[in-house]
Backbone as CSV, one residue per row, in Angstrom:
resi,resn,N_x,N_y,N_z,CA_x,CA_y,CA_z,C_x,C_y,C_z
1,LEU,-75.928,59.696,-30.707,-75.986,58.930,-29.466,-76.591,59.823,-28.378
2,PRO,-77.930,59.891,-28.250,-78.567,60.779,-27.265,-78.348,60.265,-25.856
3,SER,-78.305,61.168,-24.931,-78.130,60.793,-23.534,-79.171,61.504,-22.687
4,SER,-79.422,60.938,-21.526,-80.371,61.564,-20.613,-79.773,62.813,-19.985
5,GLY,-78.455,63.015,-20.127,-77.796,64.154,-19.528,-77.917,65.431,-20.325
6,GLY,-78.364,65.384,-21.557,-78.551,66.622,-22.298,-77.993,66.581,-23.700
7,VAL,-76.671,66.679,-23.844,-76.092,66.835,-25.172,-76.207,65.533,-25.965
8,CYS,-76.294,65.700,-27.276,-76.289,64.560,-28.188,-75.003,64.602,-29.000
9,ALA,-74.426,63.466,-29.213,-73.208,63.371,-30.014,-73.509,62.578,-31.264
10,ARG,-72.965,63.059,-32.372,-73.150,62.358,-33.638,-71.845,61.691,-34.051
11,VAL,-71.970,60.445,-34.445,-70.836,59.677,-34.947,-71.172,59.216,-36.358
12,LYS,-70.312,59.535,-37.312,-70.518,59.080,-38.683,-69.742,57.795,-38.914
13,LEU,-70.454,56.817,-39.454,-69.901,55.480,-39.634,-69.890,55.139,-41.121
14,ARG,-68.805,54.571,-41.589,-68.710,54.158,-42.992,-68.554,52.640,-43.065
15,LEU,-69.368,52.028,-43.937,-69.274,50.597,-44.184,-69.023,50.409,-45.675
16,GLU,-67.838,49.963,-46.029,-67.476,49.803,-47.437,-67.838,48.394,-47.897
17,GLN,-68.533,48.316,-49.027,-68.963,47.028,-49.557,-68.631,46.932,-51.044
18,ASP,-68.316,45.725,-51.475,-68.093,45.431,-52.888,-69.104,44.387,-53.330
19,ALA,-69.761,44.645,-54.459,-70.657,43.662,-55.057,-69.923,42.978,-56.198
20,VAL,-69.872,41.658,-56.151,-69.153,40.878,-57.158,-70.144,39.962,-57.863
21,ILE,-70.163,40.028,-59.194,-71.093,39.232,-59.988,-70.327,38.611,-61.150
22,THR,-70.543,37.321,-61.372,-69.971,36.668,-62.543,-70.791,37.037,-63.769
23,ARG,-70.119,37.482,-64.835,-70.840,37.887,-66.027,-70.211,37.246,-67.264
24,ASP,-70.985,37.258,-68.357,-70.523,36.651,-69.600,-69.584,37.592,-70.336
25,ALA,-68.562,37.002,-70.940,-67.641,37.752,-71.789,-67.094,36.794,-72.837
26,PHE,-66.544,37.347,-73.894,-65.987,36.546,-74.978,-64.521,36.911,-75.161
27,ARG,-63.740,35.945,-75.606,-62.326,36.192,-75.881,-62.050,35.900,-77.346
28,ALA,-61.417,36.846,-78.010,-61.028,36.681,-79.408,-59.503,36.646,-79.481
29,THR,-58.955,35.703,-80.240,-57.507,35.554,-80.365,-57.122,35.534,-81.839
30,LEU,-56.136,36.330,-82.195,-55.592,36.347,-83.554,-54.176,35.806,-83.516
31,GLU,-53.922,34.816,-84.355,-52.559,34.284,-84.502,-52.067,34.642,-85.896
32,LEU,-50.931,35.302,-85.967,-50.376,35.766,-87.240,-48.990,35.153,-87.416
33,VAL,-48.831,34.387,-88.496,-47.575,33.698,-88.776,-46.850,34.432,-89.908
34,ASN,-45.692,34.958,-89.616,-44.851,35.594,-90.634,-43.749,34.617,-91.015
35,SER,-43.983,33.886,-92.078,-43.011,32.877,-92.513,-42.018,33.435,-93.518
36,GLY,-42.126,34.727,-93.830,-41.216,35.339,-94.795,-39.935,35.816,-94.156
37,THR,-39.158,36.520,-94.972,-37.856,37.020,-94.509,-37.877,38.512,-94.233
38,SER,-39.052,39.133,-94.348,-39.172,40.571,-94.114,-40.065,40.836,-92.904
39,GLN,-39.754,41.918,-92.235,-40.559,42.331,-91.084,-41.889,42.909,-91.550
40,LEU,-42.953,42.621,-90.812,-44.245,43.242,-91.054,-44.314,44.527,-90.233
41,LYS,-44.735,45.616,-90.907,-44.782,46.907,-90.237,-46.205,47.470,-90.255
42,ASN,-46.412,48.499,-89.452,-47.690,49.225,-89.420,-48.877,48.285,-89.207
43,LEU,-48.697,47.319,-88.318,-49.756,46.349,-88.053,-50.958,47.016,-87.384
44,ARG,-52.116,46.719,-87.916,-53.351,47.217,-87.339,-54.429,46.146,-87.439
45,VAL,-55.178,45.963,-86.360,-56.318,45.051,-86.356,-57.546,45.848,-85.924
46,ASN,-58.557,45.846,-86.743,-59.839,46.464,-86.408,-60.861,45.357,-86.140
47,VAL,-61.355,45.287,-84.909,-62.380,44.307,-84.563,-63.736,44.897,-84.948
48,ASP,-64.506,44.130,-85.707,-65.797,44.604,-86.200,-66.882,43.627,-85.772
49,ILE,-67.900,44.138,-85.087,-68.999,43.309,-84.593,-70.266,43.717,-85.333
50,ARG,-70.969,42.709,-85.845,-72.183,42.949,-86.620,-73.347,42.163,-86.043
51,SER,-74.550,42.739,-86.195,-75.757,42.028,-85.801,-76.095,40.974,-86.842
52,SER,-77.130,40.189,-86.576,-77.528,39.138,-87.517,-77.998,39.720,-88.843
53,THR,-78.372,41.001,-88.852,-78.803,41.651,-90.092,-77.674,42.399,-90.774
54,GLY,-76.482,42.349,-90.182,-75.334,43.022,-90.771,-75.112,44.432,-90.294
55,ALA,-75.927,44.920,-89.373,-75.772,46.287,-88.862,-74.567,46.373,-87.927
56,ALA,-73.865,47.505,-87.948,-72.727,47.712,-87.059,-73.177,47.658,-85.609
57,ALA,-72.417,46.938,-84.770,-72.846,46.733,-83.381,-71.713,46.937,-82.382
58,ASN,-70.594,47.536,-82.799,-69.491,47.750,-81.864,-69.898,48.584,-80.658
59,SER,-70.871,49.483,-80.842,-71.291,50.352,-79.745,-71.982,49.586,-78.628
60,LEU,-72.386,48.343,-78.891,-73.068,47.536,-77.885,-72.103,46.671,-77.080
61,PHE,-70.807,46.825,-77.325,-69.808,45.989,-76.663,-68.636,46.847,-76.202
62,SER,-67.954,46.340,-75.179,-66.659,46.872,-74.779,-65.592,45.918,-75.294
63,VAL,-64.725,46.398,-76.171,-63.675,45.574,-76.781,-62.340,46.046,-76.231
64,ARG,-61.642,45.160,-75.530,-60.394,45.539,-74.876,-59.281,44.584,-75.278
65,LEU,-58.151,45.152,-75.623,-56.973,44.341,-75.921,-56.383,43.838,-74.613
66,GLU,-56.369,42.525,-74.434,-55.822,41.939,-73.202,-54.311,41.860,-73.235
67,GLY,-53.768,41.599,-74.407,-52.320,41.483,-74.498,-51.901,40.949,-75.850
68,ALA,-50.606,41.010,-76.116,-50.055,40.531,-77.386,-48.705,39.886,-77.131
69,THR,-48.386,38.901,-77.956,-47.106,38.207,-77.875,-46.428,38.302,-79.232
70,ALA,-45.198,38.805,-79.236,-44.384,38.991,-80.454,-44.877,40.164,-81.296
71,LEU,-46.163,40.431,-81.295,-46.691,41.631,-81.942,-46.455,42.817,-81.017
72,THR,-45.799,43.858,-81.510,-45.511,44.993,-80.623,-46.741,45.841,-80.378
73,ALA,-47.671,45.849,-81.327,-48.908,46.624,-81.191,-49.845,46.230,-82.317
74,VAL,-51.126,46.606,-82.177,-52.104,46.324,-83.232,-52.901,47.585,-83.561
75,ASP,-52.297,48.737,-83.300,-52.983,50.012,-83.505,-52.479,50.781,-84.719
76,GLY,-51.751,50.086,-85.608,-51.194,50.744,-86.780,-49.728,51.046,-86.657
77,THR,-49.160,50.801,-85.478,-47.725,51.036,-85.270,-46.972,49.743,-84.986
78,GLY,-47.673,48.616,-84.998,-47.071,47.352,-84.582,-46.149,46.752,-85.637
79,THR,-45.280,45.874,-85.166,-44.375,45.134,-86.042,-44.368,43.667,-85.640
80,LEU,-43.989,42.823,-86.605,-43.800,41.395,-86.362,-42.563,40.968,-87.130
81,ALA,-41.595,40.425,-86.416,-40.311,40.057,-87.031,-40.487,38.909,-88.018
82,ALA,-39.529,38.769,-88.919,-39.539,37.675,-89.894,-39.426,36.336,-89.178
83,SER,-40.033,35.328,-89.766,-39.984,33.953,-89.236,-40.470,33.903,-87.784
84,THR,-41.539,34.619,-87.500,-42.064,34.719,-86.135,-43.578,34.574,-86.157
85,THR,-44.105,33.962,-85.109,-45.551,33.869,-84.932,-45.973,34.787,-83.794
86,GLY,-46.937,35.642,-84.065,-47.427,36.569,-83.055,-48.897,36.337,-82.761
87,THR,-49.316,36.686,-81.573,-50.720,36.549,-81.186,-51.182,37.819,-80.487
88,ALA,-52.471,38.083,-80.612,-53.113,39.177,-79.887,-54.432,38.662,-79.343
89,ARG,-54.818,39.133,-78.148,-56.019,38.647,-77.478,-56.881,39.837,-77.055
90,TRP,-58.191,39.703,-77.322,-59.152,40.726,-76.939,-60.207,40.118,-76.012
91,GLN,-60.704,40.925,-75.108,-61.871,40.557,-74.299,-63.046,41.390,-74.773
92,ILE,-64.155,40.721,-75.087,-65.343,41.390,-75.598,-66.463,41.222,-74.581
93,ILE,-66.911,42.346,-74.008,-67.940,42.322,-72.964,-69.193,42.999,-73.500
94,PRO,-70.328,42.283,-73.544,-71.564,42.918,-74.000,-72.101,43.908,-72.968
95,THR,-72.680,44.996,-73.431,-73.376,45.915,-72.534,-74.776,45.367,-72.265
96,VAL,-75.487,46.026,-71.376,-76.835,45.573,-71.034,-77.794,45.750,-72.209
97,ASP,-77.395,46.555,-73.208,-78.263,46.797,-74.361,-78.068,45.780,-75.484
98,ALA,-77.060,44.910,-75.362,-76.772,43.975,-76.446,-77.840,42.891,-76.567
99,ALA,-78.427,42.488,-75.453,-79.483,41.469,-75.472,-80.450,41.779,-74.343
100,PRO,-81.326,42.763,-74.509,-82.174,43.229,-73.398,-83.101,42.161,-72.836
101,THR,-83.702,41.343,-73.696,-84.731,40.413,-73.208,-84.536,38.965,-73.657
102,VAL,-83.897,38.743,-74.795,-83.750,37.380,-75.319,-82.321,37.183,-75.820
103,PRO,-81.846,35.914,-75.901,-80.527,35.668,-76.486,-80.442,36.248,-77.896
104,THR,-79.339,36.907,-78.194,-79.179,37.619,-79.464,-77.851,37.229,-80.102
105,GLN,-77.878,36.980,-81.397,-76.681,36.551,-82.108,-75.976,37.733,-82.767
106,TYR,-74.649,37.666,-82.751,-73.792,38.641,-83.415,-72.672,37.896,-84.135
107,ARG,-71.968,38.613,-85.025,-70.811,38.060,-85.711,-69.614,38.961,-85.440
108,VAL,-68.502,38.341,-85.048,-67.290,39.083,-84.737,-66.266,38.829,-85.836
109,GLY,-65.861,39.861,-86.505,-64.848,39.776,-87.560,-63.950,40.988,-87.498
110,GLY,-63.521,41.464,-88.661,-62.680,42.650,-88.687,-61.730,42.632,-89.862
111,THR,-60.704,43.472,-89.768,-59.693,43.551,-90.829,-58.298,43.568,-90.208
112,LEU,-57.350,43.014,-90.964,-55.934,43.030,-90.604,-55.190,43.765,-91.706
113,SER,-54.407,44.757,-91.329,-53.616,45.481,-92.320,-52.177,45.614,-91.827
114,TYR,-51.240,45.624,-92.789,-49.822,45.780,-92.466,-49.077,46.178,-93.738
115,GLN,-47.814,46.450,-93.580,-46.946,46.790,-94.712,-45.750,45.847,-94.713
116,VAL,-45.425,45.302,-95.890,-44.283,44.415,-96.024,-43.531,44.806,-97.290
117,ASP,-42.249,45.063,-97.132,-41.396,45.480,-98.254,-41.997,46.662,-99.005
118,GLY,-42.597,47.589,-98.262,-43.156,48.788,-98.861,-44.519,48.625,-99.482
119,VAL,-45.103,47.426,-99.415,-46.411,47.155,-100.005,-47.453,47.078,-98.892
120,ASP,-48.543,47.822,-99.060,-49.640,47.788,-98.093,-50.556,46.605,-98.371
121,VAL,-50.888,45.873,-97.307,-51.735,44.688,-97.425,-52.910,44.833,-96.460
122,SER,-54.110,44.501,-96.895,-55.301,44.528,-96.044,-56.085,43.251,-96.273
123,LEU,-56.431,42.575,-95.195,-57.112,41.286,-95.281,-58.325,41.278,-94.361
124,PRO,-59.442,40.712,-94.818,-60.593,40.554,-93.923,-60.373,39.380,-92.980
125,LEU,-60.899,39.484,-91.769,-60.838,38.396,-90.805,-62.123,37.590,-90.870
126,TYR,-61.984,36.281,-90.736,-63.152,35.396,-90.803,-64.095,35.703,-89.644
127,GLU,-65.381,35.834,-89.942,-66.361,36.155,-88.918,-66.724,34.926,-88.094
128,ALA,-66.797,35.116,-86.784,-67.190,34.037,-85.874,-68.491,34.429,-85.183
129,PRO,-69.475,33.518,-85.120,-70.753,33.855,-84.468,-70.639,33.761,-82.953
130,ILE,-71.330,34.660,-82.259,-71.449,34.594,-80.803,-72.913,34.806,-80.438
131,THR,-73.320,34.251,-79.313,-74.682,34.448,-78.807,-74.595,35.137,-77.464
132,VAL,-75.193,36.306,-77.363,-75.173,37.096,-76.139,-76.450,36.811,-75.356
133,MET,-76.291,36.442,-74.090,-77.429,36.179,-73.230,-77.838,37.469,-72.511
134,PRO,-79.119,37.610,-72.171,-79.562,38.808,-71.449,-78.832,38.970,-70.119
135,CYS,-78.611,40.207,-69.718,-77.935,40.515,-68.460,-78.949,40.672,-67.331
136,PRO,-78.546,40.409,-66.117,-79.400,40.779,-64.977,-79.383,42.290,-64.807
137,ARG,-80.437,42.835,-64.230,-80.518,44.267,-63.905,-80.921,44.347,-62.440
138,LEU,-80.001,44.748,-61.600,-80.187,44.629,-60.161,-80.514,45.975,-59.514
139,THR,-81.449,45.925,-58.575,-81.758,47.058,-57.711,-81.489,46.640,-56.271
140,LEU,-80.700,47.438,-55.558,-80.371,47.156,-54.166,-81.090,48.161,-53.270
141,LYS,-81.812,47.651,-52.283,-82.495,48.508,-51.318,-82.010,48.151,-49.917
142,TYR,-81.476,49.146,-49.222,-80.937,48.934,-47.876,-81.956,49.340,-46.817
143,PHE,-81.934,48.603,-45.729,-82.783,48.891,-44.567,-81.905,48.850,-43.321
144,HIS,-82.119,49.789,-42.430,-81.354,49.751,-41.183,-82.278,49.945,-39.995
145,GLN,-81.890,49.352,-38.882,-82.655,49.466,-37.641,-82.365,50.819,-37.006
146,ARG,-83.413,51.506,-36.538,-83.205,52.840,-35.982,-82.554,52.792,-34.607
147,ASP,-83.079,51.939,-33.713,-82.622,51.932,-32.324,-81.455,50.975,-32.144
148,VAL,-80.430,51.475,-31.486,-79.251,50.671,-31.163,-79.162,50.576,-29.649
149,PHE,-79.326,49.371,-29.132,-79.318,49.162,-27.690,-77.947,48.651,-27.256
150,SER,-77.365,49.397,-26.303,-76.051,49.014,-25.780,-75.823,49.796,-24.489
151,ASP,-74.587,49.981,-24.126,-74.270,50.632,-22.859,-74.627,52.116,-22.901
152,ASP,-75.263,52.582,-21.830,-75.529,54.009,-21.637,-74.370,54.576,-20.827
153,PRO,-73.543,55.444,-21.434,-72.356,55.922,-20.713,-72.678,56.815,-19.522
154,PHE,-73.949,57.214,-19.374,-74.317,58.106,-18.275,-74.928,57.358,-17.091
155,THR,-74.869,56.034,-17.132,-75.333,55.234,-15.997,-74.195,54.351,-15.524
156,LEU,-74.256,53.957,-14.265,-73.160,53.162,-13.694,-73.119,51.735,-14.222
157,PRO,-74.250,51.017,-14.259,-74.136,49.650,-14.781,-73.806,49.668,-16.273
158,VAL,-73.112,48.630,-16.709,-72.767,48.485,-18.129,-73.824,47.606,-18.783
159,GLU,-74.678,48.237,-19.582,-75.740,47.478,-20.252,-75.144,46.652,-21.402
160,PRO,-75.680,45.447,-21.633,-75.136,44.594,-22.701,-75.508,45.132,-24.078
161,ALA,-74.641,44.864,-25.048,-74.903,45.253,-26.437,-75.853,44.245,-27.067
162,ILE,-76.931,44.731,-27.654,-77.908,43.873,-28.330,-77.704,44.036,-29.836
163,PRO,-77.547,42.937,-30.569,-77.314,43.058,-32.018,-78.454,43.783,-32.719
164,TYR,-78.093,44.624,-33.668,-79.069,45.295,-34.522,-78.696,44.996,-35.970
165,SER,-79.612,45.279,-36.882,-79.420,44.764,-38.239,-79.290,45.871,-39.281
166,LEU,-78.485,45.551,-40.281,-78.427,46.280,-41.539,-78.731,45.253,-42.622
167,ALA,-79.753,45.507,-43.438,-80.201,44.517,-44.415,-80.201,45.110,-45.816
168,VAL,-80.092,44.235,-46.809,-80.169,44.661,-48.199,-81.094,43.711,-48.952
169,MET,-81.977,44.264,-49.760,-82.852,43.484,-50.626,-82.356,43.651,-52.056
170,ILE,-82.032,42.538,-52.701,-81.544,42.573,-54.080,-82.634,42.018,-54.984
171,GLN,-83.084,42.833,-55.922,-84.132,42.431,-56.856,-83.567,42.437,-58.264
172,ASN,-83.774,41.322,-58.968,-83.308,41.194,-60.348,-84.462,41.534,-61.286
173,ASN,-84.400,42.712,-61.897,-85.438,43.156,-62.817,-85.107,42.857,-64.274
174,GLY,-83.989,42.191,-64.505,-83.582,41.895,-65.873,-84.049,40.530,-66.325
175,ALA,-83.652,40.185,-67.559,-84.035,38.899,-68.145,-82.935,37.861,-68.028
176,GLY,-81.815,38.213,-67.411,-80.714,37.273,-67.245,-80.502,36.913,-65.795
177,ILE,-79.752,35.843,-65.559,-79.463,35.367,-64.207,-78.242,36.108,-63.650
178,ALA,-78.363,36.617,-62.444,-77.207,37.164,-61.732,-76.464,35.984,-61.108
179,LYS,-75.302,35.673,-61.644,-74.588,34.460,-61.268,-73.583,34.731,-60.150
180,ASN,-73.617,33.855,-59.158,-72.634,33.882,-58.074,-72.513,35.279,-57.446
181,MET,-73.648,35.862,-57.134,-73.672,37.207,-56.554,-73.198,37.164,-55.102
182,ARG,-72.305,38.055,-54.767,-71.888,38.150,-53.365,-71.524,39.594,-53.056
183,ILE,-71.706,39.940,-51.799,-71.351,41.266,-51.301,-70.352,41.084,-50.182
184,THR,-69.238,41.769,-50.295,-68.220,41.711,-49.254,-68.186,43.043,-48.541
185,SER,-67.971,42.996,-47.236,-68.001,44.194,-46.408,-66.704,44.322,-45.622
186,ALA,-66.248,45.545,-45.525,-65.113,45.831,-44.657,-65.614,46.134,-43.257
187,GLN,-64.729,46.068,-42.294,-65.098,46.409,-40.917,-65.570,47.857,-40.869
188,PRO,-66.691,48.142,-40.194,-67.168,49.531,-40.109,-66.089,50.463,-39.563
189,LYS,-66.019,51.669,-40.156,-65.024,52.655,-39.737,-65.716,53.937,-39.295
190,ILE,-65.256,54.491,-38.180,-65.749,55.787,-37.730,-64.969,56.861,-38.473
191,ILE,-65.680,57.721,-39.227,-65.011,58.745,-40.007,-65.222,60.143,-39.434
192,GLU,-66.127,60.258,-38.453,-66.311,61.545,-37.776,-66.833,61.291,-36.377
193,ASN,-66.170,61.857,-35.397,-66.541,61.651,-33.996,-66.139,62.913,-33.229
194,GLU,-66.982,63.941,-33.318,-66.622,65.261,-32.811,-66.317,65.265,-31.321
195,LYS,-67.035,64.468,-30.545,-66.859,64.500,-29.087,-65.912,63.412,-28.586
196,GLY,-65.295,62.682,-29.539,-64.298,61.693,-29.133,-64.851,60.549,-28.321
197,LEU,-66.060,60.092,-28.620,-66.665,58.993,-27.878,-65.909,57.693,-28.131
198,LEU,-65.845,56.861,-27.125,-65.207,55.548,-27.265,-66.225,54.577,-27.840
199,ALA,-66.567,54.785,-29.106,-67.579,53.956,-29.772,-66.889,52.916,-30.648
200,ASP,-67.443,51.717,-30.611,-66.871,50.617,-31.386,-68.014,49.855,-32.056
201,PHE,-67.877,49.574,-33.336,-68.917,48.877,-34.091,-68.313,47.605,-34.690
202,ARG,-69.077,46.522,-34.631,-68.587,45.249,-35.159,-69.697,44.503,-35.891
203,ILE,-69.304,43.782,-36.940,-70.212,42.857,-37.614,-70.004,41.482,-36.998
204,ILE,-71.088,40.886,-36.500,-70.940,39.628,-35.770,-71.584,38.438,-36.476
205,ALA,-72.443,38.690,-37.464,-73.111,37.564,-38.114,-73.655,38.008,-39.472
206,THR,-73.908,37.019,-40.327,-74.440,37.270,-41.663,-75.539,36.270,-41.956
207,GLN,-76.608,36.746,-42.584,-77.697,35.870,-42.998,-78.095,36.211,-44.435
208,VAL,-78.466,35.180,-45.196,-79.001,35.361,-46.543,-80.245,34.506,-46.671
209,ALA,-81.342,35.119,-47.099,-82.624,34.424,-47.281,-83.037,33.689,-46.004
210,GLY,-82.748,34.293,-44.842,-83.130,33.707,-43.568,-82.234,32.601,-43.072
211,GLN,-81.225,32.237,-43.839,-80.317,31.172,-43.452,-79.029,31.774,-42.892
212,SER,-78.657,31.322,-41.712,-77.439,31.824,-41.089,-76.223,31.259,-41.804
213,LEU,-75.259,32.130,-42.038,-74.011,31.724,-42.654,-72.905,31.753,-41.613
214,GLN,-71.787,31.172,-41.983,-70.619,31.275,-41.123,-70.311,32.757,-40.911
215,PRO,-70.166,33.205,-39.647,-69.917,34.632,-39.421,-68.792,35.142,-40.305
216,SER,-69.112,36.068,-41.170,-68.173,36.536,-42.175,-68.617,37.895,-42.652
217,LEU,-67.701,38.644,-43.230,-68.036,39.922,-43.828,-68.537,39.756,-45.253
218,THR,-68.609,38.504,-45.739,-69.070,38.221,-47.097,-70.434,37.543,-47.047
219,ALA,-71.376,38.076,-47.823,-72.698,37.455,-47.959,-72.819,36.915,-49.373
220,SER,-72.916,35.599,-49.496,-73.022,34.954,-50.805,-74.491,34.687,-51.113
221,PHE,-74.988,35.281,-52.181,-76.397,35.164,-52.553,-76.624,34.079,-53.609
222,GLY,-75.550,33.497,-54.150,-75.711,32.494,-55.195,-76.276,33.122,-56.457
223,ASN,-77.080,32.349,-57.184,-77.722,32.871,-58.393,-79.035,33.566,-58.030
224,ILE,-79.291,34.697,-58.672,-80.555,35.407,-58.505,-81.250,35.408,-59.855
225,ASN,-82.354,34.675,-59.970,-83.047,34.512,-61.244,-83.832,35.766,-61.614
226,PRO,-84.205,35.902,-62.889,-85.027,37.043,-63.294,-86.305,37.131,-62.462
227,GLY,-86.603,38.318,-61.950,-87.787,38.526,-61.128,-87.639,38.089,-59.689
228,GLU,-86.525,37.507,-59.319,-86.337,36.988,-57.961,-85.799,38.077,-57.040
229,ILE,-86.128,37.936,-55.765,-85.657,38.835,-54.719,-84.948,38.009,-53.652
230,LYS,-83.789,38.476,-53.226,-83.089,37.845,-52.111,-82.690,38.927,-51.110
231,ILE,-82.709,38.541,-49.833,-82.425,39.487,-48.758,-81.234,38.994,-47.943
232,GLY,-80.300,39.886,-47.728,-79.154,39.600,-46.872,-79.167,40.524,-45.671
233,GLU,-78.622,40.046,-44.565,-78.653,40.830,-43.328,-77.333,40.681,-42.590
234,TRP,-76.825,41.798,-42.130,-75.643,41.808,-41.281,-76.066,42.220,-39.876
235,LEU,-75.703,41.409,-38.892,-75.975,41.746,-37.488,-74.745,42.427,-36.915
236,MET,-74.987,43.581,-36.299,-73.895,44.403,-35.797,-74.117,44.731,-34.329
237,THR,-73.048,45.091,-33.663,-73.144,45.580,-32.289,-72.398,46.896,-32.173
238,SER,-72.843,47.695,-31.221,-72.186,48.955,-30.906,-71.839,48.959,-29.426
239,SER,-70.748,49.617,-29.100,-70.364,49.678,-27.688,-71.156,50.738,-26.932
240,LEU,-71.883,51.610,-27.664,-72.716,52.632,-27.034,-74.112,52.601,-27.624
241,GLN,-75.092,52.983,-26.835,-76.468,53.026,-27.327,-76.684,54.297,-28.144
242,GLY,-77.747,54.300,-28.954,-78.059,55.493,-29.731,-79.093,55.205,-30.790
243,LEU,-79.152,56.099,-31.768,-80.106,55.977,-32.868,-79.373,56.156,-34.186
244,PHE,-79.785,55.365,-35.191,-79.378,55.645,-36.556,-80.314,56.728,-37.086
245,ILE,-79.799,57.916,-37.328,-80.663,59.006,-37.763,-80.619,59.214,-39.269
246,ASP,-79.651,58.613,-39.962,-79.576,58.772,-41.412,-78.678,57.678,-41.967
247,TYR,-78.959,57.289,-43.215,-78.123,56.284,-43.873,-78.140,56.559,-45.369
248,LYS,-76.981,56.636,-45.978,-76.875,56.847,-47.411,-76.011,55.737,-48.005
249,SER,-76.415,55.272,-49.188,-75.707,54.157,-49.798,-75.552,54.407,-51.291
250,THR,-74.367,54.135,-51.803,-74.109,54.241,-53.237,-73.200,53.098,-53.660
251,PHE,-73.373,52.670,-54.909,-72.448,51.740,-55.532,-71.915,52.389,-56.800
252,GLU,-70.630,52.267,-57.030,-70.024,52.792,-58.249,-69.417,51.639,-59.027
253,HIS,-69.844,51.519,-60.291,-69.292,50.462,-61.133,-67.877,50.863,-61.544
254,VAL,-66.911,50.029,-61.190,-65.514,50.340,-61.482,-65.172,49.775,-62.853
255,ASP,-64.876,50.677,-63.801,-64.575,50.257,-65.162,-63.623,51.285,-65.762
256,GLU,-62.572,50.815,-66.409,-61.562,51.733,-66.923,-62.111,52.649,-68.013
257,LEU,-63.211,52.236,-68.660,-63.810,53.061,-69.704,-64.973,53.899,-69.186
258,ASN,-65.330,53.712,-67.894,-66.445,54.447,-67.281,-67.735,54.314,-68.086
259,ASP,-67.965,53.125,-68.602,-69.172,52.857,-69.384,-70.246,52.312,-68.452
260,ALA,-71.256,53.129,-68.140,-72.285,52.729,-67.197,-73.107,51.568,-67.725
261,ARG,-73.102,51.326,-69.042,-73.886,50.258,-69.608,-73.303,48.876,-69.295
262,LEU,-72.098,48.844,-68.762,-71.506,47.580,-68.340,-71.898,47.220,-66.914
263,SER,-72.449,48.173,-66.187,-72.839,47.924,-64.818,-74.136,47.120,-64.784
264,LEU,-74.185,46.134,-63.887,-75.381,45.321,-63.717,-76.256,45.825,-62.581
265,ILE,-75.806,46.861,-61.872,-76.584,47.456,-60.787,-77.216,48.741,-61.302
266,ASP,-78.527,48.746,-61.394,-79.250,49.905,-61.919,-79.453,50.995,-60.876
267,ALA,-79.727,50.609,-59.642,-80.061,51.620,-58.628,-79.763,51.090,-57.236
268,VAL,-79.471,52.012,-56.329,-79.269,51.703,-54.913,-80.106,52.693,-54.108
269,GLU,-80.923,52.172,-53.225,-81.806,53.023,-52.411,-81.585,52.734,-50.940
């Protein structure tokens, strides 16, 4: 925030944003009926995914156990009581490499093993076909206005705050549709203010593709088709005048397995 009086003060501002995209996933459910009088022990289920040519394809998917009912586990330590029906549910999420350019078919099967009355049993699971659609591959480019016009604290009159813009261009470089894309923003926060300036920043309006939206911290982009570009803009005000001298932006894909191939955002600039 430069002043005509001499010293310049720097204020660091943080704007936290979340990108939310609807993506394809599959759910697999196993129902196991124990109609006998003995407990099933050492239950294990191995989910096996194969390509249309029979090649192993588990590495192209994230397979997560969502939950189980009556089955204590499916990792080789599980049990199922006599005269009981148990279920287990998995979520199967394709990575961006599963179908890079065209819809691709896979088969989901596996094996079930357990022990009953001291006898080891292993059974194949019936294979079910799935079709994986190509994923979107998104690049986000941010633009910010350099000059911020507002009150000059070194003059007596109080100059009005003029809105300035922070914009993002989202480009879909993939072969799939980015469905229901939206970016949500938190209120800007001052994280460093060495000279203790009474600076205040606010988001006052949102626009997507040139269309004004209800003033909100959420920008809904709808579907972004392959090769399509959409631009969103946030109009902000500052209580003090100054210059944006630097801006850095990063997005981190939040995933419990830290698998970057599940992220639909390739780059942020």
